[in-house]
C-alpha atoms as a PDB file:
ATOM      1  CA  MET A   1       0.000   0.000   0.000  1.00  0.00           C
ATOM      2  CA  LYS A   2       2.802   2.421   0.934  1.00  0.00           C
ATOM      3  CA  HIS A   3       4.551   2.105  -2.447  1.00  0.00           C
ATOM      4  CA  THR A   4       1.246   2.585  -4.283  1.00  0.00           C
ATOM      5  CA  LEU A   5       0.522   5.791  -2.350  1.00  0.00           C
ATOM      6  CA  TYR A   6       3.958   7.208  -3.141  1.00  0.00           C
ATOM      7  CA  ALA A   7       3.592   6.332  -6.817  1.00  0.00           C
ATOM      8  CA  LEU A   8       0.224   8.126  -6.939  1.00  0.00           C
ATOM      9  CA  PHE A   9       1.716  11.199  -5.233  1.00  0.00           C
ATOM     10  CA  PHE A  10       4.573  11.531  -7.691  1.00  0.00           C
ATOM     11  CA  MET A  11       2.259  10.917 -10.673  1.00  0.00           C
ATOM     12  CA  ALA A  12      -0.067  13.667  -9.434  1.00  0.00           C
ATOM     13  CA  THR A  13       2.910  15.978  -8.863  1.00  0.00           C
ATOM     14  CA  SER A  14       4.179  15.416 -12.397  1.00  0.00           C
ATOM     15  CA  LEU A  15       0.752  16.109 -13.923  1.00  0.00           C
ATOM     16  CA  ILE A  16       0.274  19.308 -11.940  1.00  0.00           C
ATOM     17  CA  MET A  17       3.732  20.599 -12.782  1.00  0.00           C
ATOM     18  CA  ALA A  18       3.316  19.702 -16.444  1.00  0.00           C
ATOM     19  CA  GLN A  19      -0.028  21.502 -16.687  1.00  0.00           C
ATOM     20  CA  THR A  20       1.296  24.650 -15.025  1.00  0.00           C
ATOM     21  CA  GLU A  21       2.543  27.238 -17.477  1.00  0.00           C
ATOM     22  CA  THR A  22       6.038  28.513 -16.937  1.00  0.00           C
ATOM     23  CA  THR A  23       5.538  32.163 -16.095  1.00  0.00           C
ATOM     24  CA  LYS A  24       7.617  34.969 -14.706  1.00  0.00           C
ATOM     25  CA  ASP A  25       7.949  34.633 -10.916  1.00  0.00           C
ATOM     26  CA  THR A  26       5.237  36.722  -9.272  1.00  0.00           C
ATOM     27  CA  ILE A  27       5.861  35.683  -5.655  1.00  0.00           C
ATOM     28  CA  ILE A  28       7.184  38.517  -3.474  1.00  0.00           C
ATOM     29  CA  ASN A  29       7.065  36.894  -0.022  1.00  0.00           C
ATOM     30  CA  TYR A  30       6.400  33.436   1.358  1.00  0.00           C
ATOM     31  CA  SER A  31       2.617  33.151   1.592  1.00  0.00           C
ATOM     32  CA  GLY A  32       0.770  31.190   4.258  1.00  0.00           C
ATOM     33  CA  SER A  33      -2.544  31.987   2.549  1.00  0.00           C
ATOM     34  CA  ARG A  34      -2.328  28.973   0.227  1.00  0.00           C
ATOM     35  CA  PRO A  35      -3.151  25.312   0.772  1.00  0.00           C
ATOM     36  CA  ASP A  36       0.587  24.521   0.774  1.00  0.00           C
ATOM     37  CA  GLY A  37       1.406  27.540   2.973  1.00  0.00           C
ATOM     38  CA  HIS A  38       1.498  25.290   6.047  1.00  0.00           C
ATOM     39  CA  ALA A  39       3.450  22.075   6.510  1.00  0.00           C
ATOM     40  CA  PRO A  40       1.810  18.629   6.621  1.00  0.00           C
ATOM     41  CA  ILE A  41      -0.561  18.490   9.574  1.00  0.00           C
ATOM     42  CA  SER A  42       1.767  16.298  11.690  1.00  0.00           C
ATOM     43  CA  VAL A  43       4.498  18.978  11.777  1.00  0.00           C
ATOM     44  CA  MET A  44       4.502  21.365  14.762  1.00  0.00           C
ATOM     45  CA  GLY A  45       5.828  24.931  14.818  1.00  0.00           C
ATOM     46  CA  ASP A  46       6.142  25.106  11.037  1.00  0.00           C
ATOM     47  CA  HIS A  47       4.738  28.608  10.433  1.00  0.00           C
ATOM     48  CA  THR A  48       4.442  32.084  11.924  1.00  0.00           C
ATOM     49  CA  HIS A  49       1.648  34.664  11.680  1.00  0.00           C
ATOM     50  CA  GLY A  50       1.273  38.350  10.853  1.00  0.00           C
ATOM     51  CA  LYS A  51       0.854  40.995  13.545  1.00  0.00           C
ATOM     52  CA  GLY A  52      -2.449  40.700  15.423  1.00  0.00           C
ATOM     53  CA  GLU A  53      -3.406  37.329  13.928  1.00  0.00           C
ATOM     54  CA  PHE A  54      -4.759  34.450  16.030  1.00  0.00           C
ATOM     55  CA  MET A  55      -4.973  30.774  15.120  1.00  0.00           C
ATOM     56  CA  LEU A  56      -6.840  27.978  16.880  1.00  0.00           C
ATOM     57  CA  SER A  57      -6.208  24.326  16.049  1.00  0.00           C
ATOM     58  CA  TYR A  58      -7.323  20.801  16.853  1.00  0.00           C
ATOM     59  CA  LYS A  59      -5.434  17.694  15.781  1.00  0.00           C
ATOM     60  CA  PHE A  60      -6.130  13.997  16.213  1.00  0.00           C
ATOM     61  CA  MET A  61      -3.427  11.352  15.941  1.00  0.00           C
ATOM     62  CA  GLN A  62      -3.786   7.556  15.913  1.00  0.00           C
ATOM     63  CA  MET A  63      -0.556   5.548  16.143  1.00  0.00           C
ATOM     64  CA  ASN A  64      -0.260   1.766  16.194  1.00  0.00           C
ATOM     65  CA  MET A  65       2.639  -0.286  17.552  1.00  0.00           C
ATOM     66  CA  GLU A  66       2.706  -4.039  16.987  1.00  0.00           C
ATOM     67  CA  ASP A  67       5.174  -6.948  16.870  1.00  0.00           C
ATOM     68  CA  ILE A  68       8.684  -6.941  18.294  1.00  0.00           C
ATOM     69  CA  LEU A  69      12.003  -5.537  17.120  1.00  0.00           C
ATOM     70  CA  VAL A  70      15.411  -6.501  18.494  1.00  0.00           C
ATOM     71  CA  GLY A  71      17.599  -3.770  17.069  1.00  0.00           C
ATOM     72  CA  ASN A  72      16.327  -3.670  13.488  1.00  0.00           C
ATOM     73  CA  ASN A  73      15.392  -7.357  13.319  1.00  0.00           C
ATOM     74  CA  ASN A  74      11.948  -8.884  13.813  1.00  0.00           C
ATOM     75  CA  ALA A  75      11.395 -11.261  16.728  1.00  0.00           C
ATOM     76  CA  SER A  76       8.413 -13.169  18.097  1.00  0.00           C
ATOM     77  CA  SER A  77       6.927 -12.194  21.443  1.00  0.00           C
ATOM     78  CA  GLU A  78       7.014 -15.832  22.584  1.00  0.00           C
ATOM     79  CA  SER A  79      10.800 -16.050  22.084  1.00  0.00           C
ATOM     80  CA  LEU A  80      11.313 -13.355  24.753  1.00  0.00           C
ATOM     81  CA  LEU A  81       9.542 -15.335  27.485  1.00  0.00           C
ATOM     82  CA  MET A  82      11.386 -17.487  30.031  1.00  0.00           C
ATOM     83  CA  PRO A  83       9.923 -20.894  29.045  1.00  0.00           C
ATOM     84  CA  ASN A  84      11.276 -20.336  25.531  1.00  0.00           C
ATOM     85  CA  GLY A  85      14.760 -19.224  26.560  1.00  0.00           C
ATOM     86  CA  GLY A  86      13.909 -15.538  26.912  1.00  0.00           C
ATOM     87  CA  ALA A  87      14.602 -13.287  29.886  1.00  0.00           C
ATOM     88  CA  TYR A  88      11.116 -11.918  30.699  1.00  0.00           C
ATOM     89  CA  MET A  89       7.943 -13.070  32.400  1.00  0.00           C
ATOM     90  CA  VAL A  90       5.708 -10.778  30.307  1.00  0.00           C
ATOM     91  CA  THR A  91       5.983  -9.277  26.845  1.00  0.00           C
ATOM     92  CA  PRO A  92       3.725  -6.779  25.032  1.00  0.00           C
ATOM     93  CA  LEU A  93       1.917  -7.682  21.820  1.00  0.00           C
ATOM     94  CA  ASN A  94       0.643  -4.315  20.594  1.00  0.00           C
ATOM     95  CA  MET A  95      -0.075  -0.771  21.706  1.00  0.00           C
ATOM     96  CA  PRO A  96      -2.545   1.566  19.968  1.00  0.00           C
ATOM     97  CA  MET A  97      -2.298   5.193  21.073  1.00  0.00           C
ATOM     98  CA  GLN A  98      -4.597   8.149  20.439  1.00  0.00           C
ATOM     99  CA  MET A  99      -3.833  11.812  21.023  1.00  0.00           C
ATOM    100  CA  HIS A 100      -6.089  14.872  20.907  1.00  0.00           C
ATOM    101  CA  MET A 101      -4.108  18.131  20.555  1.00  0.00           C
ATOM    102  CA  PHE A 102      -5.467  21.620  21.175  1.00  0.00           C
ATOM    103  CA  GLY A 103      -3.424  24.643  20.152  1.00  0.00           C
ATOM    104  CA  ALA A 104      -3.515  28.425  20.026  1.00  0.00           C
ATOM    105  CA  MET A 105      -1.155  30.933  18.390  1.00  0.00           C
ATOM    106  CA  TYR A 106      -1.002  34.737  18.547  1.00  0.00           C
ATOM    107  CA  ALA A 107       1.366  37.145  16.813  1.00  0.00           C
ATOM    108  CA  PRO A 108       2.049  40.382  18.776  1.00  0.00           C
ATOM    109  CA  SER A 109       4.318  41.482  15.909  1.00  0.00           C
ATOM    110  CA  ASN A 110       5.202  40.412  12.380  1.00  0.00           C
ATOM    111  CA  ASN A 111       8.325  38.639  13.604  1.00  0.00           C
ATOM    112  CA  THR A 112       7.048  37.061  16.835  1.00  0.00           C
ATOM    113  CA  THR A 113       4.382  34.366  17.263  1.00  0.00           C
ATOM    114  CA  LEU A 114       3.426  32.943  20.661  1.00  0.00           C
ATOM    115  CA  TYR A 115       2.019  29.425  20.959  1.00  0.00           C
ATOM    116  CA  VAL A 116       0.573  26.928  23.415  1.00  0.00           C
ATOM    117  CA  MET A 117      -0.227  23.266  22.710  1.00  0.00           C
ATOM    118  CA  ALA A 118      -2.014  20.942  25.148  1.00  0.00           C
ATOM    119  CA  ASN A 119      -2.981  17.321  24.550  1.00  0.00           C
ATOM    120  CA  TYR A 120      -4.951  14.401  25.914  1.00  0.00           C
ATOM    121  CA  MET A 121      -3.649  10.854  25.406  1.00  0.00           C
ATOM    122  CA  SER A 122      -5.143   7.372  25.714  1.00  0.00           C
ATOM    123  CA  MET A 123      -3.241   4.099  25.347  1.00  0.00           C
ATOM    124  CA  GLU A 124      -3.829   0.371  25.581  1.00  0.00           C
ATOM    125  CA  MET A 125      -1.238  -2.403  25.692  1.00  0.00           C
ATOM    126  CA  ASP A 126      -1.987  -6.095  25.138  1.00  0.00           C
ATOM    127  CA  HIS A 127       0.379  -8.602  26.780  1.00  0.00           C
ATOM    128  CA  ILE A 128       1.149 -12.300  26.981  1.00  0.00           C
ATOM    129  CA  THR A 129       2.741 -13.968  30.020  1.00  0.00           C
ATOM    130  CA  ALA A 130       5.113 -16.907  30.406  1.00  0.00           C
ATOM    131  CA  MET A 131       2.070 -18.948  31.546  1.00  0.00           C
ATOM    132  CA  ASN A 132       0.354 -18.115  28.209  1.00  0.00           C
ATOM    133  CA  MET A 133      -2.129 -15.727  29.850  1.00  0.00           C
ATOM    134  CA  SER A 134      -3.289 -12.599  28.028  1.00  0.00           C
ATOM    135  CA  PHE A 135      -4.180  -9.276  29.636  1.00  0.00           C
ATOM    136  CA  THR A 136      -4.556  -5.599  28.736  1.00  0.00           C
ATOM    137  CA  THR A 137      -3.533  -2.469  30.583  1.00  0.00           C
ATOM    138  CA  LYS A 138      -4.890   1.022  29.864  1.00  0.00           C
ATOM    139  CA  SER A 139      -3.906   4.576  30.698  1.00  0.00           C
ATOM    140  CA  SER A 140      -5.122   8.015  29.729  1.00  0.00           C
ATOM    141  CA  GLY A 141      -4.852  11.639  30.750  1.00  0.00           C
ATOM    142  CA  LEU A 142      -3.296  14.965  29.943  1.00  0.00           C
ATOM    143  CA  GLY A 143       0.075  14.945  28.227  1.00  0.00           C
ATOM    144  CA  ASP A 144       2.820  17.523  28.669  1.00  0.00           C
ATOM    145  CA  THR A 145       1.963  21.068  27.536  1.00  0.00           C
ATOM    146  CA  LYS A 146       4.204  23.063  25.188  1.00  0.00           C
ATOM    147  CA  VAL A 147       4.518  26.847  25.283  1.00  0.00           C
ATOM    148  CA  GLY A 148       6.935  29.077  23.425  1.00  0.00           C
ATOM    149  CA  ILE A 149       7.878  31.670  20.851  1.00  0.00           C
ATOM    150  CA  LEU A 150       8.445  31.405  17.111  1.00  0.00           C
ATOM    151  CA  TYR A 151      10.705  34.207  15.882  1.00  0.00           C
ATOM    152  CA  ASN A 152      11.461  35.156  12.263  1.00  0.00           C
ATOM    153  CA  PHE A 153      15.224  35.501  11.858  1.00  0.00           C
ATOM    154  CA  TRP A 154      15.520  35.924   8.114  1.00  0.00           C
ATOM    155  CA  LYS A 155      13.278  36.670   5.139  1.00  0.00           C
ATOM    156  CA  LYS A 156      14.211  37.046   1.512  1.00  0.00           C
ATOM    157  CA  LYS A 157      11.417  37.176  -1.065  1.00  0.00           C
ATOM    158  CA  ARG A 158      10.002  33.663  -1.213  1.00  0.00           C
ATOM    159  CA  SER A 159      12.132  32.168   1.597  1.00  0.00           C
ATOM    160  CA  LYS A 160      12.301  32.560   5.372  1.00  0.00           C
ATOM    161  CA  ILE A 161      13.821  31.053   8.521  1.00  0.00           C
ATOM    162  CA  HIS A 162      12.286  31.108  11.983  1.00  0.00           C
ATOM    163  CA  GLY A 163      13.429  29.730  15.315  1.00  0.00           C
ATOM    164  CA  ASN A 164      11.465  27.899  17.984  1.00  0.00           C
ATOM    165  CA  PHE A 165      12.175  28.665  21.648  1.00  0.00           C
ATOM    166  CA  GLY A 166       9.854  26.680  23.870  1.00  0.00           C
ATOM    167  CA  LEU A 167       9.308  24.724  27.046  1.00  0.00           C
ATOM    168  CA  SER A 168       7.567  21.402  27.573  1.00  0.00           C
ATOM    169  CA  LEU A 169       5.750  21.611  30.923  1.00  0.00           C
ATOM    170  CA  PRO A 170       5.106  18.437  32.986  1.00  0.00           C
ATOM    171  CA  THR A 171       1.307  18.459  32.983  1.00  0.00           C
ATOM    172  CA  GLY A 172       1.232  14.754  32.064  1.00  0.00           C
ATOM    173  CA  SER A 173       1.343  11.982  34.661  1.00  0.00           C
ATOM    174  CA  ILE A 174       4.265   9.676  35.477  1.00  0.00           C
ATOM    175  CA  ASP A 175       2.163   7.752  38.042  1.00  0.00           C
ATOM    176  CA  ASN A 176      -0.474   6.013  35.889  1.00  0.00           C
ATOM    177  CA  GLU A 177      -1.506   2.648  37.335  1.00  0.00           C
ATOM    178  CA  ASP A 178      -3.588  -0.385  36.388  1.00  0.00           C
ATOM    179  CA  VAL A 179      -4.258  -3.953  37.494  1.00  0.00           C
ATOM    180  CA  THR A 180      -2.089  -6.831  36.195  1.00  0.00           C
ATOM    181  CA  PRO A 181      -2.283 -10.609  36.802  1.00  0.00           C
ATOM    182  CA  ALA A 182       0.663 -10.386  39.234  1.00  0.00           C
ATOM    183  CA  SER A 183      -0.779  -7.488  41.248  1.00  0.00           C
ATOM    184  CA  GLY A 184      -3.377  -9.469  43.177  1.00  0.00           C
ATOM    185  CA  GLY A 185      -6.188  -7.166  42.095  1.00  0.00           C
ATOM    186  CA  ASN A 186      -4.342  -4.025  43.156  1.00  0.00           C
ATOM    187  CA  ASN A 187      -3.246  -1.135  40.974  1.00  0.00           C
ATOM    188  CA  VAL A 188       0.479  -1.032  40.219  1.00  0.00           C
ATOM    189  CA  ILE A 189       2.657   1.524  38.430  1.00  0.00           C
ATOM    190  CA  LEU A 190       2.699   1.061  34.660  1.00  0.00           C
ATOM    191  CA  PRO A 191       5.924   0.953  32.572  1.00  0.00           C
ATOM    192  CA  TYR A 192       7.410   4.042  30.905  1.00  0.00           C
ATOM    193  CA  PRO A 193       5.583   3.887  27.514  1.00  0.00           C
ATOM    194  CA  MET A 194       2.214   3.867  29.323  1.00  0.00           C
ATOM    195  CA  GLN A 195       2.857   7.158  31.142  1.00  0.00           C
ATOM    196  CA  THR A 196       1.392  10.315  29.615  1.00  0.00           C
ATOM    197  CA  GLY A 197       4.119  12.721  30.758  1.00  0.00           C
ATOM    198  CA  SER A 198       7.840  13.148  31.294  1.00  0.00           C
ATOM    199  CA  GLY A 199       7.740  14.569  34.809  1.00  0.00           C
ATOM    200  CA  THR A 200      10.301  17.229  33.864  1.00  0.00           C
ATOM    201  CA  ILE A 201      10.444  20.749  32.442  1.00  0.00           C
ATOM    202  CA  ASP A 202      12.167  20.320  29.075  1.00  0.00           C
ATOM    203  CA  LEU A 203      13.592  22.623  26.419  1.00  0.00           C
ATOM    204  CA  ASP A 204      11.816  22.492  23.050  1.00  0.00           C
ATOM    205  CA  LEU A 205      14.136  24.132  20.511  1.00  0.00           C
ATOM    206  CA  GLY A 206      14.212  24.247  16.724  1.00  0.00           C
ATOM    207  CA  ALA A 207      14.706  26.088  13.453  1.00  0.00           C
ATOM    208  CA  THR A 208      12.552  25.928  10.308  1.00  0.00           C
ATOM    209  CA  TYR A 209      13.454  26.892   6.741  1.00  0.00           C
ATOM    210  CA  LEU A 210      10.630  27.559   4.262  1.00  0.00           C
ATOM    211  CA  THR A 211      10.697  28.375   0.562  1.00  0.00           C
ATOM    212  CA  GLN A 212       7.975  28.599  -2.064  1.00  0.00           C
ATOM    213  CA  GLY A 213       7.439  28.679  -5.808  1.00  0.00           C
ATOM    214  CA  ASP A 214       4.337  29.331  -7.887  1.00  0.00           C
ATOM    215  CA  VAL A 215       2.869  25.850  -7.344  1.00  0.00           C
ATOM    216  CA  TRP A 216       5.164  24.219  -4.785  1.00  0.00           C
ATOM    217  CA  SER A 217       6.531  24.655  -1.270  1.00  0.00           C
ATOM    218  CA  PHE A 218       9.450  23.099   0.582  1.00  0.00           C
ATOM    219  CA  GLY A 219      10.266  23.050   4.278  1.00  0.00           C
ATOM    220  CA  SER A 220      13.026  21.681   6.494  1.00  0.00           C
ATOM    221  CA  GLN A 221      12.857  21.665  10.272  1.00  0.00           C
ATOM    222  CA  LEU A 222      15.547  20.764  12.827  1.00  0.00           C
ATOM    223  CA  LYS A 223      14.227  20.199  16.354  1.00  0.00           C
ATOM    224  CA  GLY A 224      15.467  19.031  19.720  1.00  0.00           C
ATOM    225  CA  LEU A 225      13.564  18.133  22.884  1.00  0.00           C
ATOM    226  CA  ILE A 226      16.145  18.407  25.674  1.00  0.00           C
ATOM    227  CA  ARG A 227      15.497  16.878  29.097  1.00  0.00           C
ATOM    228  CA  VAL A 228      17.180  19.015  31.738  1.00  0.00           C
ATOM    229  CA  ASP A 229      16.377  17.261  35.018  1.00  0.00           C
ATOM    230  CA  GLU A 230      15.371  14.027  36.739  1.00  0.00           C
ATOM    231  CA  ASN A 231      11.687  13.553  37.603  1.00  0.00           C
ATOM    232  CA  ASN A 232      10.197  12.660  40.988  1.00  0.00           C
ATOM    233  CA  ASN A 233      10.253   8.934  40.135  1.00  0.00           C
ATOM    234  CA  GLY A 234      14.021   8.935  39.702  1.00  0.00           C
ATOM    235  CA  TYR A 235      14.480   8.804  35.929  1.00  0.00           C
ATOM    236  CA  THR A 236      14.834  11.057  32.871  1.00  0.00           C
ATOM    237  CA  LEU A 237      13.350  10.346  29.454  1.00  0.00           C
ATOM    238  CA  GLY A 238      15.827  10.477  26.565  1.00  0.00           C
ATOM    239  CA  ASN A 239      16.482  13.569  24.479  1.00  0.00           C
ATOM    240  CA  ARG A 240      14.797  13.561  21.060  1.00  0.00           C
ATOM    241  CA  TYR A 241      16.372  15.065  17.919  1.00  0.00           C
ATOM    242  CA  SER A 242      14.714  15.216  14.496  1.00  0.00           C
ATOM    243  CA  LEU A 243      15.221  16.555  10.978  1.00  0.00           C
ATOM    244  CA  ASN A 244      11.922  16.839   9.129  1.00  0.00           C
ATOM    245  CA  ASN A 245      11.663  17.672   5.405  1.00  0.00           C
ATOM    246  CA  TRP A 246       8.555  18.081   3.266  1.00  0.00           C
ATOM    247  CA  PHE A 247       7.612  18.988  -0.272  1.00  0.00           C
ATOM    248  CA  ALA A 248       4.116  20.094  -1.287  1.00  0.00           C
ATOM    249  CA  VAL A 249       2.424  20.799  -4.617  1.00  0.00           C
ATOM    250  CA  LYS A 250      -0.511  23.200  -4.930  1.00  0.00           C
ATOM    251  CA  ALA A 251      -3.107  21.741  -7.301  1.00  0.00           C
ATOM    252  CA  ASN A 252      -5.259  24.894  -7.140  1.00  0.00           C
ATOM    253  CA  ASN A 253      -6.110  27.604  -4.603  1.00  0.00           C
ATOM    254  CA  TRP A 254      -7.834  25.194  -2.184  1.00  0.00           C
ATOM    255  CA  ILE A 255      -5.942  21.848  -2.203  1.00  0.00           C
ATOM    256  CA  SER A 256      -2.324  20.694  -2.047  1.00  0.00           C
ATOM    257  CA  PHE A 257      -0.537  17.351  -1.742  1.00  0.00           C
ATOM    258  CA  SER A 258       2.597  16.666   0.291  1.00  0.00           C
ATOM    259  CA  ALA A 259       5.326  14.106   0.892  1.00  0.00           C
ATOM    260  CA  ARG A 260       7.469  14.102   4.034  1.00  0.00           C
ATOM    261  CA  LEU A 261      10.698  12.419   5.145  1.00  0.00           C
ATOM    262  CA  GLU A 262      11.924  12.580   8.745  1.00  0.00           C
ATOM    263  CA  GLY A 263      15.003  11.304  10.538  1.00  0.00           C
ATOM    264  CA  VAL A 264      14.708  10.856  14.320  1.00  0.00           C
ATOM    265  CA  PHE A 265      17.238   9.981  17.020  1.00  0.00           C
ATOM    266  CA  VAL A 266      15.969   9.263  20.538  1.00  0.00           C
ATOM    267  CA  GLU A 267      18.304   8.660  23.475  1.00  0.00           C
ATOM    268  CA  GLY A 268      17.520   5.960  26.023  1.00  0.00           C
ATOM    269  CA  ILE A 269      15.967   6.587  29.429  1.00  0.00           C
ATOM    270  CA  LYS A 270      18.493   7.534  32.122  1.00  0.00           C
ATOM    271  CA  SER A 271      18.254   5.921  35.589  1.00  0.00           C
ATOM    272  CA  ALA A 272      15.040   4.052  36.461  1.00  0.00           C
ATOM    273  CA  ASN A 273      11.836   4.059  38.484  1.00  0.00           C
ATOM    274  CA  PRO A 274      12.588   1.834  41.531  1.00  0.00           C
ATOM    275  CA  ASP A 275       8.956   0.645  41.565  1.00  0.00           C
ATOM    276  CA  LEU A 276       9.366  -1.057  38.173  1.00  0.00           C
ATOM    277  CA  ASN A 277      10.962  -4.514  37.844  1.00  0.00           C
ATOM    278  CA  PRO A 278      13.155  -4.512  34.695  1.00  0.00           C
ATOM    279  CA  ASN A 279      13.163  -8.330  34.616  1.00  0.00           C
ATOM    280  CA  MET A 280       9.377  -8.629  34.531  1.00  0.00           C
ATOM    281  CA  ILE A 281       8.505  -7.026  31.178  1.00  0.00           C
ATOM    282  CA  ILE A 282      10.564  -5.465  28.389  1.00  0.00           C
ATOM    283  CA  THR A 283       8.819  -2.064  28.693  1.00  0.00           C
ATOM    284  CA  ALA A 284      10.011  -1.759  32.330  1.00  0.00           C
ATOM    285  CA  ASN A 285      13.673  -2.139  31.324  1.00  0.00           C
ATOM    286  CA  THR A 286      15.261   1.213  30.443  1.00  0.00           C
ATOM    287  CA  SER A 287      17.786  -0.579  28.200  1.00  0.00           C
ATOM    288  CA  ASN A 288      14.829  -1.084  25.860  1.00  0.00           C
ATOM    289  CA  SER A 289      14.291   2.601  25.057  1.00  0.00           C
ATOM    290  CA  GLY A 290      15.404   4.998  22.359  1.00  0.00           C
ATOM    291  CA  GLY A 291      16.668   4.322  18.852  1.00  0.00           C
ATOM    292  CA  GLU A 292      17.038   5.623  15.313  1.00  0.00           C
ATOM    293  CA  PHE A 293      14.109   6.042  12.927  1.00  0.00           C
ATOM    294  CA  ILE A 294      13.353   7.234   9.396  1.00  0.00           C
ATOM    295  CA  ASN A 295       9.697   8.103   8.914  1.00  0.00           C
ATOM    296  CA  SER A 296       7.711   8.949   5.791  1.00  0.00           C
ATOM    297  CA  GLY A 297       4.348  10.566   5.241  1.00  0.00           C
ATOM    298  CA  LEU A 298       1.860  11.460   2.512  1.00  0.00           C
ATOM    299  CA  GLY A 299      -0.641  14.227   3.115  1.00  0.00           C
ATOM    300  CA  VAL A 300      -3.288  16.519   1.723  1.00  0.00           C
ATOM    301  CA  ASN A 301      -4.208  20.052   2.850  1.00  0.00           C
ATOM    302  CA  PHE A 302      -7.559  21.714   2.111  1.00  0.00           C
ATOM    303  CA  TYR A 303      -7.773  25.512   2.426  1.00  0.00           C
ATOM    304  CA  VAL A 304     -10.711  27.922   2.236  1.00  0.00           C
ATOM    305  CA  PRO A 305      -9.395  31.033   0.385  1.00  0.00           C
ATOM    306  CA  LYS A 306     -12.503  33.230   0.708  1.00  0.00           C
ATOM    307  CA  GLY A 307     -16.019  33.441   2.110  1.00  0.00           C
ATOM    308  CA  PRO A 308     -17.268  33.132   5.716  1.00  0.00           C
ATOM    309  CA  PHE A 309     -14.801  30.281   6.469  1.00  0.00           C
ATOM    310  CA  LYS A 310     -11.774  32.010   4.939  1.00  0.00           C
ATOM    311  CA  ASN A 311      -8.440  30.746   6.350  1.00  0.00           C
ATOM    312  CA  LEU A 312      -9.946  27.468   7.596  1.00  0.00           C
ATOM    313  CA  ARG A 313      -7.708  24.450   6.903  1.00  0.00           C
ATOM    314  CA  LEU A 314      -8.188  20.700   7.042  1.00  0.00           C
ATOM    315  CA  GLY A 315      -5.048  18.572   6.938  1.00  0.00           C
ATOM    316  CA  LEU A 316      -4.732  14.787   6.642  1.00  0.00           C
ATOM    317  CA  GLU A 317      -1.593  12.646   6.681  1.00  0.00           C
ATOM    318  CA  TYR A 318      -0.802   8.941   6.586  1.00  0.00           C
ATOM    319  CA  ALA A 319       2.699   8.016   7.800  1.00  0.00           C
ATOM    320  CA  GLU A 320       4.808   4.859   8.038  1.00  0.00           C
ATOM    321  CA  PRO A 321       8.381   4.207   9.191  1.00  0.00           C
ATOM    322  CA  LEU A 322      10.885   3.311   6.477  1.00  0.00           C
ATOM    323  CA  PHE A 323      13.592   2.234   8.944  1.00  0.00           C
ATOM    324  CA  GLN A 324      13.703   1.425  12.646  1.00  0.00           C
ATOM    325  CA  ASN A 325      16.753   0.503  14.724  1.00  0.00           C
ATOM    326  CA  VAL A 326      15.738   0.378  18.374  1.00  0.00           C
ATOM    327  CA  ASN A 327      17.866   0.049  21.486  1.00  0.00           C
ATOM    328  CA  GLY A 328      17.343  -3.407  22.965  1.00  0.00           C
ATOM    329  CA  ILE A 329      13.870  -4.889  22.500  1.00  0.00           C
ATOM    330  CA  GLN A 330      10.822  -2.765  21.664  1.00  0.00           C
ATOM    331  CA  LEU A 331       7.458  -2.792  19.955  1.00  0.00           C
ATOM    332  CA  LYS A 332       7.619  -1.897  16.278  1.00  0.00           C
ATOM    333  CA  THR A 333       5.955   1.327  15.151  1.00  0.00           C
ATOM    334  CA  GLU A 334       3.423   0.714  12.393  1.00  0.00           C
ATOM    335  CA  GLU A 335       1.176   3.299  10.703  1.00  0.00           C
ATOM    336  CA  THR A 336       0.254   6.747  12.054  1.00  0.00           C
ATOM    337  CA  PHE A 337      -2.745   8.777  10.912  1.00  0.00           C
ATOM    338  CA  THR A 338      -3.085  12.494  11.700  1.00  0.00           C
ATOM    339  CA  ALA A 339      -6.022  14.803  10.969  1.00  0.00           C
ATOM    340  CA  GLY A 340      -6.426  18.406  12.002  1.00  0.00           C
ATOM    341  CA  LEU A 341      -8.327  21.679  11.662  1.00  0.00           C
ATOM    342  CA  GLN A 342      -6.682  25.110  11.782  1.00  0.00           C
ATOM    343  CA  TYR A 343      -8.515  28.430  11.759  1.00  0.00           C
ATOM    344  CA  ALA A 344      -6.719  31.779  11.528  1.00  0.00           C
ATOM    345  CA  PHE A 345      -8.447  35.116  12.125  1.00  0.00           C
END
């Protein structure tokens, strides 16, 4: 399916470019008032606003994780269990995760845009035990909240660069609990991937380059999420670094199509929560965290250029990893779907 989607994107791109007449460049500045004026909907902090402009947004993300990776090799869940020569009493089978994101942006000047992004997460994880028992744990709640400033450093006709200076605030929980077969009916602390927060105030830093032609746009974004302290449960999530690149083609004044390629490096968790047994389940072992990833995405943006709903956007994106090399043993990331609405006024 993935290869078919990419083939359709590049065929559509070729047709649009071929049908567009080669004219003298009429673009003076990078324009956000086009369907390709914003990045694919999964990208955060990709654009700034003009003085006095507000934007409200809602995004929904569904991500699925299933099957096991050891490094970049597939492995069966059963092979990790003690009766089969493995080291664990429990192993996960899959983990679907949903996230609802609510954002607001305001530009007090043409070069400065303020933002806040809050989210609500819900997760489930199916497991199998060494005694061949199956069970599911669940967690949900607020995630960490991001606040910050986007500042335009450089503009030249159709191109621009802005920086991101933000904080990730620990509004998410690191104490989510649920019942397991070994807990005797009592709630116990859940492993790291089932927590909705980091427990720390983190730096959210980045820089974004944007450029635009008559019917196309390109963006490249370098970001880092830097953990600066240890949380109250005695551990620190790993730093996350990413380089995100996207290319979009404007079919007309209300729809564009995009392709995205992202490289991600995530460091492993430092220290550990003393209430988690790293020999019980792979997700409680901090050696099984972090890794290197290359992700891809195909998207479409719809934009209302005039009328009572002017500046309303709907973005959709389907994403899959092209490469995963995890530290230790982890669930494999499968497909991610993101949809969102943005309204500027």
